[in-house]
Short mmCIF file of N, CA and C in Angstrom, two decimals:
data_model
loop_
_atom_site.label_atom_id
_atom_site.label_comp_id
_atom_site.label_asym_id
_atom_site.label_seq_id
_atom_site.Cartn_x
_atom_site.Cartn_y
_atom_site.Cartn_z
N MET A 13 -3.96 -5.45 13.76
CA MET A 13 -3.17 -4.39 13.16
C MET A 13 -1.71 -4.77 13.23
N ASN A 14 -1.10 -5.00 12.08
CA ASN A 14 0.32 -5.33 12.04
C ASN A 14 0.67 -6.48 12.98
N GLY A 15 -0.24 -7.45 13.05
CA GLY A 15 0.01 -8.64 13.86
C GLY A 15 -0.39 -8.53 15.32
N THR A 16 -0.96 -7.40 15.71
CA THR A 16 -1.39 -7.19 17.08
C THR A 16 -2.88 -6.89 17.11
N ILE A 17 -3.59 -7.49 18.05
CA ILE A 17 -5.02 -7.23 18.18
C ILE A 17 -5.20 -5.95 19.01
N HIS A 18 -6.04 -5.05 18.50
CA HIS A 18 -6.35 -3.80 19.20
C HIS A 18 -7.85 -3.74 19.43
N GLU A 19 -8.23 -3.40 20.64
CA GLU A 19 -9.65 -3.20 20.94
C GLU A 19 -9.85 -1.72 21.21
N VAL A 20 -10.61 -1.09 20.33
CA VAL A 20 -10.79 0.36 20.39
C VAL A 20 -12.28 0.68 20.30
N THR A 21 -12.74 1.57 21.15
CA THR A 21 -14.11 2.05 21.07
C THR A 21 -14.11 3.30 20.20
N LEU A 22 -14.93 3.25 19.14
CA LEU A 22 -14.94 4.33 18.15
C LEU A 22 -16.34 4.80 17.83
N ASP A 23 -16.46 6.03 17.40
CA ASP A 23 -17.67 6.52 16.79
C ASP A 23 -17.87 5.73 15.51
N ASN A 24 -19.09 5.34 15.19
CA ASN A 24 -19.30 4.49 14.02
C ASN A 24 -19.01 5.20 12.69
N ARG A 25 -18.72 6.49 12.72
CA ARG A 25 -18.37 7.23 11.50
C ARG A 25 -16.87 7.36 11.30
N THR A 26 -16.07 6.80 12.19
CA THR A 26 -14.62 6.92 12.13
C THR A 26 -14.06 6.06 11.01
N THR A 27 -13.27 6.66 10.14
CA THR A 27 -12.65 5.89 9.07
C THR A 27 -11.47 5.10 9.63
N LEU A 28 -11.09 4.09 8.89
CA LEU A 28 -9.91 3.32 9.29
C LEU A 28 -8.69 4.23 9.37
N LEU A 29 -8.54 5.14 8.42
CA LEU A 29 -7.41 6.05 8.43
C LEU A 29 -7.36 6.87 9.71
N ASP A 30 -8.49 7.44 10.10
CA ASP A 30 -8.52 8.24 11.32
C ASP A 30 -8.28 7.38 12.56
N ALA A 31 -8.79 6.17 12.58
CA ALA A 31 -8.54 5.28 13.72
C ALA A 31 -7.06 4.94 13.81
N LEU A 32 -6.44 4.66 12.68
CA LEU A 32 -5.01 4.35 12.67
C LEU A 32 -4.19 5.50 13.20
N ARG A 33 -4.44 6.67 12.67
CA ARG A 33 -3.62 7.84 13.01
C ARG A 33 -3.94 8.41 14.38
N GLU A 34 -5.21 8.59 14.67
CA GLU A 34 -5.60 9.31 15.88
C GLU A 34 -5.78 8.45 17.11
N ARG A 35 -6.15 7.20 16.93
CA ARG A 35 -6.41 6.33 18.08
C ARG A 35 -5.30 5.33 18.34
N LEU A 36 -4.61 4.89 17.28
CA LEU A 36 -3.57 3.88 17.46
C LEU A 36 -2.16 4.42 17.29
N GLY A 37 -2.03 5.69 16.90
CA GLY A 37 -0.71 6.30 16.77
C GLY A 37 0.11 5.79 15.59
N LEU A 38 -0.55 5.15 14.64
CA LEU A 38 0.13 4.66 13.44
C LEU A 38 0.01 5.73 12.36
N THR A 39 0.97 6.63 12.33
CA THR A 39 0.86 7.82 11.48
C THR A 39 1.52 7.67 10.12
N GLY A 40 1.97 6.47 9.77
CA GLY A 40 2.57 6.26 8.46
C GLY A 40 1.61 6.54 7.33
N SER A 41 0.41 6.02 7.41
CA SER A 41 -0.61 6.26 6.38
C SER A 41 -1.01 7.73 6.42
N LYS A 42 -1.04 8.35 5.28
CA LYS A 42 -1.30 9.79 5.20
C LYS A 42 -2.70 10.09 4.67
N LYS A 43 -3.23 11.22 5.12
CA LYS A 43 -4.50 11.71 4.60
C LYS A 43 -4.17 12.71 3.50
N GLY A 44 -4.38 12.30 2.27
CA GLY A 44 -4.08 13.17 1.14
C GLY A 44 -5.32 13.88 0.66
N CYS A 45 -6.23 13.13 0.07
CA CYS A 45 -7.42 13.75 -0.53
C CYS A 45 -8.68 13.48 0.29
N ASP A 46 -8.66 12.44 1.10
CA ASP A 46 -9.82 12.03 1.90
C ASP A 46 -11.02 11.61 1.03
N HIS A 47 -10.74 11.26 -0.24
CA HIS A 47 -11.78 10.82 -1.17
C HIS A 47 -11.40 9.54 -1.90
N GLY A 48 -10.30 8.91 -1.52
CA GLY A 48 -9.88 7.66 -2.14
C GLY A 48 -9.26 7.81 -3.51
N GLN A 49 -8.82 9.02 -3.86
CA GLN A 49 -8.29 9.25 -5.20
C GLN A 49 -6.78 9.27 -5.28
N CYS A 50 -6.09 9.56 -4.17
CA CYS A 50 -4.64 9.75 -4.26
C CYS A 50 -3.83 8.53 -3.83
N GLY A 51 -4.36 7.70 -2.96
CA GLY A 51 -3.67 6.49 -2.54
C GLY A 51 -2.70 6.67 -1.39
N SER A 52 -2.57 7.88 -0.85
CA SER A 52 -1.64 8.09 0.27
C SER A 52 -2.02 7.29 1.51
N CYS A 53 -3.27 6.91 1.60
CA CYS A 53 -3.77 6.19 2.77
C CYS A 53 -3.84 4.68 2.56
N THR A 54 -3.25 4.18 1.48
CA THR A 54 -3.35 2.75 1.15
C THR A 54 -2.73 1.89 2.24
N VAL A 55 -3.48 0.88 2.66
CA VAL A 55 -3.02 -0.15 3.60
C VAL A 55 -3.44 -1.50 3.04
N LEU A 56 -3.02 -2.56 3.68
CA LEU A 56 -3.41 -3.90 3.27
C LEU A 56 -4.48 -4.42 4.22
N LEU A 57 -5.58 -4.87 3.67
CA LEU A 57 -6.68 -5.45 4.44
C LEU A 57 -6.82 -6.89 3.98
N ASP A 58 -6.53 -7.83 4.87
CA ASP A 58 -6.54 -9.25 4.51
C ASP A 58 -5.70 -9.47 3.25
N SER A 59 -4.53 -8.83 3.23
CA SER A 59 -3.53 -8.93 2.16
C SER A 59 -3.92 -8.27 0.84
N ARG A 60 -5.01 -7.52 0.81
CA ARG A 60 -5.42 -6.78 -0.40
C ARG A 60 -5.33 -5.29 -0.10
N ARG A 61 -4.90 -4.51 -1.08
CA ARG A 61 -4.77 -3.07 -0.83
C ARG A 61 -6.13 -2.39 -0.83
N VAL A 62 -6.26 -1.44 0.08
CA VAL A 62 -7.49 -0.67 0.20
C VAL A 62 -7.13 0.77 0.55
N LYS A 63 -8.04 1.66 0.26
CA LYS A 63 -7.88 3.06 0.65
C LYS A 63 -8.53 3.23 2.02
N SER A 64 -7.72 3.45 3.03
CA SER A 64 -8.23 3.46 4.41
C SER A 64 -9.12 4.66 4.71
N CYS A 65 -9.07 5.69 3.88
CA CYS A 65 -9.95 6.85 4.11
C CYS A 65 -11.40 6.56 3.72
N LEU A 66 -11.62 5.46 3.00
CA LEU A 66 -12.96 5.12 2.53
C LEU A 66 -13.65 4.03 3.35
N LEU A 67 -12.93 3.44 4.30
CA LEU A 67 -13.49 2.33 5.08
C LEU A 67 -13.84 2.78 6.48
N LEU A 68 -15.01 2.36 6.94
CA LEU A 68 -15.37 2.63 8.33
C LEU A 68 -14.71 1.59 9.22
N ALA A 69 -14.01 2.06 10.22
CA ALA A 69 -13.23 1.16 11.09
C ALA A 69 -14.11 0.12 11.77
N VAL A 70 -15.34 0.47 12.13
CA VAL A 70 -16.20 -0.47 12.85
C VAL A 70 -16.59 -1.67 12.00
N THR A 71 -16.41 -1.60 10.70
CA THR A 71 -16.77 -2.73 9.83
C THR A 71 -15.64 -3.75 9.71
N LEU A 72 -14.53 -3.50 10.36
CA LEU A 72 -13.34 -4.31 10.15
C LEU A 72 -12.99 -5.20 11.34
N ASP A 73 -13.94 -5.43 12.21
CA ASP A 73 -13.69 -6.26 13.39
C ASP A 73 -13.20 -7.64 12.96
N GLY A 74 -12.06 -8.05 13.51
CA GLY A 74 -11.51 -9.36 13.21
C GLY A 74 -10.72 -9.46 11.92
N ARG A 75 -10.62 -8.38 11.19
CA ARG A 75 -9.89 -8.39 9.92
C ARG A 75 -8.42 -8.07 10.16
N ASP A 76 -7.56 -8.50 9.23
CA ASP A 76 -6.13 -8.29 9.32
C ASP A 76 -5.74 -7.04 8.55
N VAL A 77 -5.25 -6.03 9.25
CA VAL A 77 -4.82 -4.78 8.63
C VAL A 77 -3.31 -4.65 8.80
N VAL A 78 -2.63 -4.36 7.70
CA VAL A 78 -1.19 -4.11 7.75
C VAL A 78 -0.94 -2.72 7.18
N THR A 79 -0.25 -1.91 7.96
CA THR A 79 0.13 -0.57 7.54
C THR A 79 1.60 -0.58 7.15
N VAL A 80 2.11 0.55 6.71
CA VAL A 80 3.53 0.63 6.34
C VAL A 80 4.40 0.25 7.52
N GLU A 81 3.95 0.55 8.73
CA GLU A 81 4.73 0.21 9.91
C GLU A 81 4.89 -1.30 10.08
N GLY A 82 3.99 -2.08 9.49
CA GLY A 82 4.04 -3.53 9.61
C GLY A 82 4.75 -4.24 8.47
N LEU A 83 5.29 -3.50 7.51
CA LEU A 83 5.95 -4.14 6.37
C LEU A 83 7.34 -4.67 6.72
N ALA A 84 8.02 -4.00 7.61
CA ALA A 84 9.37 -4.43 7.99
C ALA A 84 9.27 -5.43 9.13
N GLY A 85 10.24 -6.31 9.20
CA GLY A 85 10.25 -7.29 10.27
C GLY A 85 11.47 -7.13 11.16
N ASN A 86 11.27 -7.23 12.46
CA ASN A 86 12.36 -7.18 13.43
C ASN A 86 13.23 -5.93 13.30
N GLY A 87 12.64 -4.82 12.91
CA GLY A 87 13.38 -3.58 12.79
C GLY A 87 14.23 -3.45 11.54
N ASP A 88 14.23 -4.48 10.70
CA ASP A 88 14.98 -4.44 9.45
C ASP A 88 14.06 -4.01 8.32
N LEU A 89 14.62 -3.33 7.34
CA LEU A 89 13.84 -2.96 6.17
C LEU A 89 13.49 -4.20 5.36
N SER A 90 12.31 -4.18 4.77
CA SER A 90 11.97 -5.25 3.83
C SER A 90 12.74 -4.99 2.54
N PRO A 91 12.89 -6.00 1.68
CA PRO A 91 13.56 -5.76 0.39
C PRO A 91 12.88 -4.65 -0.40
N LEU A 92 11.57 -4.54 -0.29
CA LEU A 92 10.84 -3.49 -0.99
C LEU A 92 11.23 -2.11 -0.46
N GLN A 93 11.26 -1.95 0.84
CA GLN A 93 11.65 -0.68 1.43
C GLN A 93 13.09 -0.32 1.07
N ALA A 94 13.98 -1.31 1.11
CA ALA A 94 15.38 -1.07 0.75
C ALA A 94 15.50 -0.64 -0.71
N ALA A 95 14.69 -1.25 -1.58
CA ALA A 95 14.72 -0.88 -3.00
C ALA A 95 14.22 0.55 -3.20
N PHE A 96 13.20 0.96 -2.45
CA PHE A 96 12.70 2.33 -2.55
C PHE A 96 13.80 3.32 -2.16
N ILE A 97 14.55 3.00 -1.13
CA ILE A 97 15.64 3.89 -0.71
C ILE A 97 16.76 3.89 -1.75
N ALA A 98 17.14 2.71 -2.19
CA ALA A 98 18.24 2.59 -3.15
C ALA A 98 17.97 3.33 -4.46
N HIS A 99 16.71 3.40 -4.85
CA HIS A 99 16.36 4.02 -6.14
C HIS A 99 15.71 5.38 -5.99
N ASP A 100 15.80 5.97 -4.79
CA ASP A 100 15.23 7.30 -4.54
C ASP A 100 13.78 7.38 -4.99
N ALA A 101 13.01 6.35 -4.62
CA ALA A 101 11.62 6.27 -5.04
C ALA A 101 10.67 6.93 -4.04
N PHE A 102 11.22 7.65 -3.08
CA PHE A 102 10.35 8.25 -2.07
C PHE A 102 10.29 9.77 -2.12
N GLN A 103 11.21 10.44 -2.73
CA GLN A 103 11.24 11.90 -2.89
C GLN A 103 10.83 12.60 -1.60
N CYS A 104 9.66 13.25 -1.55
CA CYS A 104 9.26 13.97 -0.33
C CYS A 104 8.79 13.00 0.76
N GLY A 105 8.36 11.83 0.37
CA GLY A 105 7.96 10.82 1.35
C GLY A 105 6.49 10.79 1.71
N TYR A 106 5.72 11.79 1.27
CA TYR A 106 4.32 11.84 1.68
C TYR A 106 3.51 10.65 1.16
N CYS A 107 3.69 10.31 -0.08
CA CYS A 107 2.93 9.20 -0.67
C CYS A 107 3.58 7.85 -0.43
N THR A 108 4.81 7.84 0.07
CA THR A 108 5.59 6.61 0.17
C THR A 108 4.91 5.50 0.96
N PRO A 109 4.29 5.75 2.11
CA PRO A 109 3.64 4.65 2.82
C PRO A 109 2.58 3.95 1.98
N GLY A 110 1.76 4.72 1.29
CA GLY A 110 0.74 4.13 0.42
C GLY A 110 1.36 3.43 -0.77
N GLN A 111 2.43 4.02 -1.33
CA GLN A 111 3.13 3.39 -2.45
C GLN A 111 3.71 2.05 -2.02
N LEU A 112 4.31 2.00 -0.84
CA LEU A 112 4.91 0.76 -0.35
C LEU A 112 3.86 -0.32 -0.11
N CYS A 113 2.75 0.04 0.50
CA CYS A 113 1.69 -0.96 0.74
C CYS A 113 1.13 -1.45 -0.59
N SER A 114 0.92 -0.53 -1.53
CA SER A 114 0.41 -0.92 -2.83
C SER A 114 1.42 -1.81 -3.56
N ALA A 115 2.69 -1.45 -3.50
CA ALA A 115 3.73 -2.24 -4.15
C ALA A 115 3.81 -3.65 -3.56
N ARG A 116 3.65 -3.76 -2.24
CA ARG A 116 3.64 -5.08 -1.61
C ARG A 116 2.51 -5.92 -2.19
N ALA A 117 1.35 -5.30 -2.37
CA ALA A 117 0.20 -6.00 -2.96
C ALA A 117 0.47 -6.38 -4.41
N VAL A 118 1.14 -5.50 -5.16
CA VAL A 118 1.49 -5.80 -6.55
C VAL A 118 2.33 -7.06 -6.61
N LEU A 119 3.35 -7.14 -5.78
CA LEU A 119 4.23 -8.30 -5.78
C LEU A 119 3.47 -9.57 -5.40
N ASP A 120 2.56 -9.46 -4.46
CA ASP A 120 1.76 -10.62 -4.05
C ASP A 120 0.79 -11.05 -5.15
N GLU A 121 0.18 -10.07 -5.83
CA GLU A 121 -0.75 -10.38 -6.93
C GLU A 121 -0.04 -11.11 -8.07
N VAL A 122 1.13 -10.61 -8.43
CA VAL A 122 1.88 -11.22 -9.52
C VAL A 122 2.32 -12.63 -9.13
N ALA A 123 2.79 -12.79 -7.89
CA ALA A 123 3.20 -14.11 -7.43
C ALA A 123 2.04 -15.10 -7.45
N ALA A 124 0.82 -14.59 -7.19
CA ALA A 124 -0.37 -15.44 -7.20
C ALA A 124 -0.90 -15.68 -8.62
N GLY A 125 -0.33 -14.97 -9.61
CA GLY A 125 -0.74 -15.15 -11.00
C GLY A 125 -1.98 -14.37 -11.39
N TRP A 126 -2.33 -13.34 -10.61
CA TRP A 126 -3.51 -12.55 -10.94
C TRP A 126 -3.20 -11.60 -12.09
N PRO A 127 -4.00 -11.63 -13.15
CA PRO A 127 -3.76 -10.72 -14.28
C PRO A 127 -4.25 -9.31 -13.97
N SER A 128 -3.76 -8.36 -14.74
CA SER A 128 -4.24 -6.98 -14.66
C SER A 128 -4.83 -6.61 -16.01
N ALA A 129 -5.21 -5.37 -16.17
CA ALA A 129 -5.79 -4.91 -17.43
C ALA A 129 -4.79 -4.95 -18.58
N VAL A 130 -3.50 -4.97 -18.28
CA VAL A 130 -2.50 -4.97 -19.35
C VAL A 130 -1.80 -6.32 -19.52
N THR A 131 -2.22 -7.32 -18.77
CA THR A 131 -1.60 -8.64 -18.91
C THR A 131 -1.92 -9.19 -20.30
N GLY A 132 -0.86 -9.51 -21.05
CA GLY A 132 -1.05 -9.97 -22.42
C GLY A 132 -1.47 -11.43 -22.51
N ASP A 133 -0.80 -12.30 -21.79
CA ASP A 133 -1.05 -13.74 -21.87
C ASP A 133 -1.76 -14.19 -20.59
N LEU A 134 -3.02 -14.55 -20.72
CA LEU A 134 -3.80 -14.96 -19.56
C LEU A 134 -3.66 -16.45 -19.26
N THR A 135 -2.90 -17.16 -20.07
CA THR A 135 -2.77 -18.60 -19.88
C THR A 135 -1.50 -18.99 -19.14
N GLY A 136 -0.53 -18.10 -19.05
CA GLY A 136 0.74 -18.42 -18.40
C GLY A 136 0.95 -17.56 -17.17
N PRO A 137 2.14 -17.66 -16.60
CA PRO A 137 2.45 -16.81 -15.45
C PRO A 137 2.50 -15.34 -15.85
N VAL A 138 2.18 -14.48 -14.90
CA VAL A 138 2.20 -13.03 -15.17
C VAL A 138 3.64 -12.56 -15.14
N GLU A 139 4.05 -11.89 -16.21
CA GLU A 139 5.39 -11.31 -16.27
C GLU A 139 5.32 -9.89 -15.73
N LEU A 140 6.18 -9.58 -14.78
CA LEU A 140 6.16 -8.25 -14.15
C LEU A 140 6.94 -7.25 -15.00
N THR A 141 6.28 -6.76 -16.03
CA THR A 141 6.88 -5.75 -16.90
C THR A 141 6.66 -4.37 -16.30
N ASP A 142 7.33 -3.38 -16.87
CA ASP A 142 7.10 -2.01 -16.41
C ASP A 142 5.65 -1.61 -16.60
N ALA A 143 5.04 -2.05 -17.70
CA ALA A 143 3.62 -1.73 -17.95
C ALA A 143 2.74 -2.35 -16.87
N GLU A 144 3.05 -3.57 -16.45
CA GLU A 144 2.29 -4.22 -15.37
C GLU A 144 2.41 -3.42 -14.08
N ILE A 145 3.63 -3.03 -13.75
CA ILE A 145 3.85 -2.27 -12.52
C ILE A 145 3.09 -0.95 -12.58
N ARG A 146 3.21 -0.24 -13.69
CA ARG A 146 2.51 1.06 -13.81
C ARG A 146 1.00 0.90 -13.69
N GLU A 147 0.45 -0.11 -14.35
CA GLU A 147 -0.99 -0.34 -14.29
C GLU A 147 -1.44 -0.65 -12.85
N ARG A 148 -0.72 -1.53 -12.21
CA ARG A 148 -1.11 -1.96 -10.87
C ARG A 148 -0.89 -0.87 -9.82
N MET A 149 0.05 0.03 -10.05
CA MET A 149 0.33 1.12 -9.11
C MET A 149 -0.44 2.39 -9.45
N SER A 150 -1.29 2.35 -10.46
CA SER A 150 -1.94 3.56 -10.96
C SER A 150 -2.89 4.21 -9.96
N GLY A 151 -3.29 3.53 -8.92
CA GLY A 151 -4.16 4.14 -7.91
C GLY A 151 -3.42 4.93 -6.86
N ASN A 152 -2.11 5.04 -7.01
CA ASN A 152 -1.29 5.79 -6.05
C ASN A 152 -0.58 6.92 -6.77
N LEU A 153 -0.91 8.15 -6.40
CA LEU A 153 -0.32 9.33 -7.03
C LEU A 153 0.92 9.78 -6.27
N CYS A 154 1.87 10.34 -7.00
CA CYS A 154 3.09 10.89 -6.42
C CYS A 154 3.21 12.33 -6.89
N ARG A 155 3.13 13.25 -5.97
CA ARG A 155 3.20 14.66 -6.33
C ARG A 155 4.59 15.06 -6.83
N CYS A 156 5.62 14.31 -6.44
CA CYS A 156 7.00 14.63 -6.85
C CYS A 156 7.38 13.97 -8.16
N ALA A 157 6.50 13.15 -8.71
CA ALA A 157 6.72 12.47 -9.99
C ALA A 157 7.90 11.52 -9.95
N ALA A 158 7.99 10.73 -8.89
CA ALA A 158 9.07 9.73 -8.76
C ALA A 158 8.69 8.42 -9.44
N TYR A 159 7.73 8.46 -10.33
CA TYR A 159 7.20 7.23 -10.94
C TYR A 159 8.27 6.33 -11.55
N PRO A 160 9.22 6.84 -12.34
CA PRO A 160 10.23 5.93 -12.91
C PRO A 160 11.02 5.22 -11.81
N ASN A 161 11.34 5.93 -10.73
CA ASN A 161 12.09 5.35 -9.63
C ASN A 161 11.26 4.30 -8.89
N ILE A 162 9.98 4.56 -8.76
CA ILE A 162 9.08 3.61 -8.09
C ILE A 162 9.00 2.31 -8.90
N VAL A 163 8.85 2.44 -10.21
CA VAL A 163 8.79 1.26 -11.08
C VAL A 163 10.09 0.46 -10.95
N THR A 164 11.22 1.13 -10.98
CA THR A 164 12.51 0.45 -10.84
C THR A 164 12.63 -0.25 -9.49
N ALA A 165 12.18 0.41 -8.43
CA ALA A 165 12.25 -0.19 -7.09
C ALA A 165 11.36 -1.42 -6.98
N VAL A 166 10.16 -1.35 -7.52
CA VAL A 166 9.26 -2.51 -7.47
C VAL A 166 9.85 -3.67 -8.27
N ARG A 167 10.39 -3.37 -9.44
CA ARG A 167 11.00 -4.41 -10.27
C ARG A 167 12.16 -5.07 -9.53
N GLU A 168 13.01 -4.26 -8.87
CA GLU A 168 14.14 -4.83 -8.12
C GLU A 168 13.65 -5.68 -6.96
N ALA A 169 12.65 -5.20 -6.24
CA ALA A 169 12.12 -5.96 -5.11
C ALA A 169 11.54 -7.30 -5.57
N ALA A 170 10.98 -7.32 -6.75
CA ALA A 170 10.42 -8.57 -7.28
C ALA A 170 11.51 -9.59 -7.53
N THR A 171 12.67 -9.14 -7.94
CA THR A 171 13.77 -10.08 -8.22
C THR A 171 14.46 -10.53 -6.95
N SER A 172 14.33 -9.77 -5.87
CA SER A 172 14.99 -10.14 -4.61
C SER A 172 14.06 -10.88 -3.67
N ALA A 173 12.80 -11.04 -4.07
CA ALA A 173 11.84 -11.70 -3.18
C ALA A 173 11.97 -13.21 -3.22
#
C-alpha cells in the first residue's frame, strides 16, 4: 500500500475500500455509491485504476495498491495535484481522490500509447485531446460538475510530466 507492506487479518468479505478506510486509516478514497458506478473509491492496483468498493481485499495479497495518499512524494504535491488546485478542479473535494487516481492512470495510459474508444489514429502516438481525457475519465462522476476544470488540470499535468 503506497510503497509499504501491510499485513492485516480481515473477514473474507471485506472490500479493499473498507480495508483501506477502516483498517489502515487511509481515508482519502471515498465510499460514494458502493456499486462501482461513481468512481469516488478509485485507486491504482498494479498501476491500473480500479474501483476499490468492488474488490475483495483478501484477493490482493502481494499486489501493489496506490491510493491518493501515495500520489505525492516527500510531502510535496505531484504536478497532477498542483494542477487540480490551480484550476479549481476539486470543488467540494469528495470525488477528488478518485479523480486524481484515475487521472494518474490516464496520463500513464497515454504515455504507454494505449488507445481509448475515441482515439482516432491507432497507428501513431495517442494525442491527449480533451475528448481523450473526457472518455478516459468517464468512470468518475463529479457531483459539483467541475468537469471542464478537471479536463484542464489533466491536460496541464500532461505537459508538465
